[in-house]
PDB file of C-alpha atoms in Angstrom:
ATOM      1  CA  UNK A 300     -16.315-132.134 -27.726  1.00 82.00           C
ATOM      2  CA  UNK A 301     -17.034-131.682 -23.834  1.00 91.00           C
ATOM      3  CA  UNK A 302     -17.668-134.201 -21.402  1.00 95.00           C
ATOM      4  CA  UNK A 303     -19.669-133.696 -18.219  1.00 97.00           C
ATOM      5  CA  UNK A 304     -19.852-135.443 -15.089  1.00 98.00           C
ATOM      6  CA  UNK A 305     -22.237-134.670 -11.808  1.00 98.00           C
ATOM      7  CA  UNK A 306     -21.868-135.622  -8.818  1.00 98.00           C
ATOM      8  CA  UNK A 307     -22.563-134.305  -4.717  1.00 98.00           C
ATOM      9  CA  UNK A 308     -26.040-135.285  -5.245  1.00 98.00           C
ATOM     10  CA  UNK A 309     -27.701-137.572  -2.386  1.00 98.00           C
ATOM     11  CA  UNK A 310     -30.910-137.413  -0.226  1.00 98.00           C
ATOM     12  CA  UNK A 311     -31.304-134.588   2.370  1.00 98.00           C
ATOM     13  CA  UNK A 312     -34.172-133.382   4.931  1.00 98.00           C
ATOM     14  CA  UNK A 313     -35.693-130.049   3.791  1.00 98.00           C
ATOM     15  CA  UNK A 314     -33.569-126.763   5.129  1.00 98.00           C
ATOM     16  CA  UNK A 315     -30.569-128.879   4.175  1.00 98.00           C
ATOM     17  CA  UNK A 316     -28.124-127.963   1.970  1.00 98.00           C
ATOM     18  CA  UNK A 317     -25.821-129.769  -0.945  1.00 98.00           C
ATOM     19  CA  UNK A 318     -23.106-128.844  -3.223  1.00 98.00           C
ATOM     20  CA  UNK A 319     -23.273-130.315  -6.692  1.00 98.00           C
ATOM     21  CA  UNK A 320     -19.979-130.174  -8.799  1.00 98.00           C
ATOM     22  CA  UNK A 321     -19.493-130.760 -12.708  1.00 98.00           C
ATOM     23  CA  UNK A 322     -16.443-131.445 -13.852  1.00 97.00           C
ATOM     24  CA  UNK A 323     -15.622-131.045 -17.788  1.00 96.00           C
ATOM     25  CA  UNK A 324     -12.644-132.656 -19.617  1.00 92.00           C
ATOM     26  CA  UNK A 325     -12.117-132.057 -23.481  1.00 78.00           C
ATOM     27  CA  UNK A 326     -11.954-128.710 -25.166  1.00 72.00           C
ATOM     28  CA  UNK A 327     -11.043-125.795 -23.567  1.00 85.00           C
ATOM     29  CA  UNK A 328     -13.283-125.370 -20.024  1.00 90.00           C
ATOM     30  CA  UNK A 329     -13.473-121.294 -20.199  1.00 88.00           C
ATOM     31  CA  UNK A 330     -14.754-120.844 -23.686  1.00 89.00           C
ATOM     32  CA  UNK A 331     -18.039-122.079 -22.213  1.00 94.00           C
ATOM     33  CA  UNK A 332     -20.819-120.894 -20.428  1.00 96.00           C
ATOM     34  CA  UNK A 333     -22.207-123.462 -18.255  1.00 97.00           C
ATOM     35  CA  UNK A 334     -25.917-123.739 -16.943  1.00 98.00           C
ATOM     36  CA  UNK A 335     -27.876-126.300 -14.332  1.00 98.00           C
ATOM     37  CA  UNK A 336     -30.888-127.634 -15.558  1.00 98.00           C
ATOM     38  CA  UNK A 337     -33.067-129.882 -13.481  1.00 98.00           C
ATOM     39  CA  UNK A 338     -36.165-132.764 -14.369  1.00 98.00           C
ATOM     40  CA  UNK A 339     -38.604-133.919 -11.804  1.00 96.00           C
ATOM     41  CA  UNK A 340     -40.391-136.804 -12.527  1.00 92.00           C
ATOM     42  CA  UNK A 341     -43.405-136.110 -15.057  1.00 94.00           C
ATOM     43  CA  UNK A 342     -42.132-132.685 -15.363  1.00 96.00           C
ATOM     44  CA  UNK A 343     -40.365-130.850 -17.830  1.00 97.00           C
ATOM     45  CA  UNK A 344     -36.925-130.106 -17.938  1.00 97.00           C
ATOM     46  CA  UNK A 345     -36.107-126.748 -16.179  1.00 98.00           C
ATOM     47  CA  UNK A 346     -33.334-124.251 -16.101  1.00 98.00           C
ATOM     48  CA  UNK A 347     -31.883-123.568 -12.870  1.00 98.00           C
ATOM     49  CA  UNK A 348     -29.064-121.190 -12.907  1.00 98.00           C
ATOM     50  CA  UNK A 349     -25.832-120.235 -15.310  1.00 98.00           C
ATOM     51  CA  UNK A 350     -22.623-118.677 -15.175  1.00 97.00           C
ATOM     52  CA  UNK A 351     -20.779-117.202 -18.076  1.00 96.00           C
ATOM     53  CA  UNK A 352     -16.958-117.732 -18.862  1.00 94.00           C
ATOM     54  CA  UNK A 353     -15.466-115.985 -16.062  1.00 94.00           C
ATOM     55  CA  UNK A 354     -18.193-116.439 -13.438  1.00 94.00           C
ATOM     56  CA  UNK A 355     -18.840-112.585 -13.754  1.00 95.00           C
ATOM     57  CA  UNK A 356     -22.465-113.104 -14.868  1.00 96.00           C
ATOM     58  CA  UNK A 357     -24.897-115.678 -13.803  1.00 98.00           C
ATOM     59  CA  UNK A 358     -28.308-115.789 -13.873  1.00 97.00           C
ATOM     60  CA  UNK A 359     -31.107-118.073 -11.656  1.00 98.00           C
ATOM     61  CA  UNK A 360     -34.716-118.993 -12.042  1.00 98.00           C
ATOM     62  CA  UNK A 361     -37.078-117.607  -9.861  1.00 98.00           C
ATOM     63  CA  UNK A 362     -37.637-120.863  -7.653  1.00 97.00           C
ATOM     64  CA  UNK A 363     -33.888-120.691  -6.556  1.00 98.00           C
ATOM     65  CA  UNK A 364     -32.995-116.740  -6.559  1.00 98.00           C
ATOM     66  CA  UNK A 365     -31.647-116.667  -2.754  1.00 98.00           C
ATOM     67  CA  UNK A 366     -31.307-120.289  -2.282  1.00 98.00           C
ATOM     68  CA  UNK A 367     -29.013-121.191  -4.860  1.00 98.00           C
ATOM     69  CA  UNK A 368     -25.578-119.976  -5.920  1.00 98.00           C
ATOM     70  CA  UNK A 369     -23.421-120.586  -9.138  1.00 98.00           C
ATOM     71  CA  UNK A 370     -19.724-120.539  -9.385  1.00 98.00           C
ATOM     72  CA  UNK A 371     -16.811-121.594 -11.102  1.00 97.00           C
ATOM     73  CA  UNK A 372     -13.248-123.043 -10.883  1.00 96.00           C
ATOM     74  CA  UNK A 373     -11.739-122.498 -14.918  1.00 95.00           C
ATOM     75  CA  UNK A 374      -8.362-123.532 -12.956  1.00 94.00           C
ATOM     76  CA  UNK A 375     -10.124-127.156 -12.072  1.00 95.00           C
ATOM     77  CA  UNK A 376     -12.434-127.163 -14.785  1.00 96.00           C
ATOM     78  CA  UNK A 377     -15.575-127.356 -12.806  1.00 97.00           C
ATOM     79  CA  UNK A 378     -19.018-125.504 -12.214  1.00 98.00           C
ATOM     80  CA  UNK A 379     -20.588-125.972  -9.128  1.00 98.00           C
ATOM     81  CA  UNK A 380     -23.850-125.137  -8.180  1.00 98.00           C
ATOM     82  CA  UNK A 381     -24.601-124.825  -4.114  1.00 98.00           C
ATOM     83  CA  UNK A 382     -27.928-124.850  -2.856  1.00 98.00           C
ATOM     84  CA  UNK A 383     -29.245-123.867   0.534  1.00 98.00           C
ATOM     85  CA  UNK A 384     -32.932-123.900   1.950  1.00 98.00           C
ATOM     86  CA  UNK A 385     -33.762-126.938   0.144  1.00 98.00           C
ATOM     87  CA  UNK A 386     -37.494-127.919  -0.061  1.00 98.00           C
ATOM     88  CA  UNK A 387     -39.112-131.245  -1.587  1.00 97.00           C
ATOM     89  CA  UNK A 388     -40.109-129.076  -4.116  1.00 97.00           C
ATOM     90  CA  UNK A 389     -36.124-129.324  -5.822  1.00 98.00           C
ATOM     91  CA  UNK A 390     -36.476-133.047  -5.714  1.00 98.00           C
ATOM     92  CA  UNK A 391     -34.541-134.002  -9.341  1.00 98.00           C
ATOM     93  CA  UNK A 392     -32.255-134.588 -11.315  1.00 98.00           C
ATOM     94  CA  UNK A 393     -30.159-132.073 -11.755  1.00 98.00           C
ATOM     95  CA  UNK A 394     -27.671-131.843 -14.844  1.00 98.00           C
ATOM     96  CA  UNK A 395     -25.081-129.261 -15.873  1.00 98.00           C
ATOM     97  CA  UNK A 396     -24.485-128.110 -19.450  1.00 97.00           C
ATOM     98  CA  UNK A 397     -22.120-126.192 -22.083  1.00 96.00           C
ATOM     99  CA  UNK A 398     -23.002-122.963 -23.862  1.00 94.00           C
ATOM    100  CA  UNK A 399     -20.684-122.517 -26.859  1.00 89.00           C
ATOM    101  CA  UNK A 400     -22.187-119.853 -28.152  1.00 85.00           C
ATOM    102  CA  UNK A 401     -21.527-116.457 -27.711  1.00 78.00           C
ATOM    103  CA  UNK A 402     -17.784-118.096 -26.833  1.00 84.00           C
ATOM    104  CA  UNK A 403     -19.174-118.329 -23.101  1.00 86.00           C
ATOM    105  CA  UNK A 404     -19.804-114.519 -23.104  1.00 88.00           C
ATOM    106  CA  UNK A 405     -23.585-114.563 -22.516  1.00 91.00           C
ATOM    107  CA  UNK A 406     -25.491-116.243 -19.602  1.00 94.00           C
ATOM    108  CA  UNK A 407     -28.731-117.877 -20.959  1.00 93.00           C
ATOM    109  CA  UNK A 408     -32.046-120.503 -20.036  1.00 93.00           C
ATOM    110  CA  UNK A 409     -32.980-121.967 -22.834  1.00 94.00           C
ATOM    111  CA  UNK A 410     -31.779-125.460 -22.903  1.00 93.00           C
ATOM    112  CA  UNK A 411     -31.841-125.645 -27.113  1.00 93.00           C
ATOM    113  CA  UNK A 412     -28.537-123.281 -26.093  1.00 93.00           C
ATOM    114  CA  UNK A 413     -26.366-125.869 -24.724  1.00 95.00           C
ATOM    115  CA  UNK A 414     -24.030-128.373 -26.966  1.00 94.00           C
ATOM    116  CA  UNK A 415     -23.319-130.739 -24.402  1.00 95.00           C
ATOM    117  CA  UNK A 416     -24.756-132.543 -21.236  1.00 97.00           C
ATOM    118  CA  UNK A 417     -23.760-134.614 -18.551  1.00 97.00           C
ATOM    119  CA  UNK A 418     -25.872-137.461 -17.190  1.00 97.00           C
ATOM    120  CA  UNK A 419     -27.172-136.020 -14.061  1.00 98.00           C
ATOM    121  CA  UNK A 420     -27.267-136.027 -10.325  1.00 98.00           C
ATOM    122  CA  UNK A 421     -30.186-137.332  -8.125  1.00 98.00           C
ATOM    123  CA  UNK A 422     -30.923-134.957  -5.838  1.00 98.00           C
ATOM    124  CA  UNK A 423     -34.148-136.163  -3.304  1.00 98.00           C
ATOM    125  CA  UNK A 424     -35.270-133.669  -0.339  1.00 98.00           C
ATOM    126  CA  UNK A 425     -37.068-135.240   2.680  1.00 97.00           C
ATOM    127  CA  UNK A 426     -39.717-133.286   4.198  1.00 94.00           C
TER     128      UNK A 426
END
């Protein structure tokens, strides 16, 4: 069992940027692969960006690719996830999950993928 928490989410004016951390307490942090996934209201859930165990992989949708960057502390057991350049358009909530499969190896966007989930993190851009 792995438990998420968000935060570093808040309301920023569009060009800003915000660092969201996800810290994970239970089983061991770096057998995981971690992703960010974000909702928008009446929208779908989407994938944002993920990191496998060692933070020597990631992967990013194509809205982010530029903007956003992925990283990992296994020492502190967080993910982080910074994003720069932000537009109304990434107005969500933004949650962080754990890939078990693979043993955190692989880097993937499909959300059926990941075992556990945090709550989320509100994350509103002003234009």
């Amino acid at each position: 069992q792995v438990q998420l928490v968000e935060s570093g989410g808040g309301l920023v004016q569009a060009g800003g940027s915000l660092r969201l951390s996800c810290a994970a307490s239970g089983r061991t942090f770096s057998g995981y692969a971690m992703g960010w996934f974000r909702q928008a209201p009446g929208k779908e859930r989407e994938f944002v960006a993920a990191i496998n165990w060692n933070g020597h992989s990631t992967m990013y949708a194509d809205a982010v690719k530029g903007r956003f960057t992925i990283s990992r502390d296994n020492a502190k057991n967080t993910v982080y996830l910074q994003m720069n350049s932000l537009s109304p358009e990434d107005t969500a909530v933004y949650c962080c999950a754990a890939d078990s499969g693979s043993r955190g190896l692989r880097v993937r966007g499909t959300s059926g993928n990941y075992d556990y989930w945090g709550h989320g993190t509100q994350v509103t851009v002003s234009s």
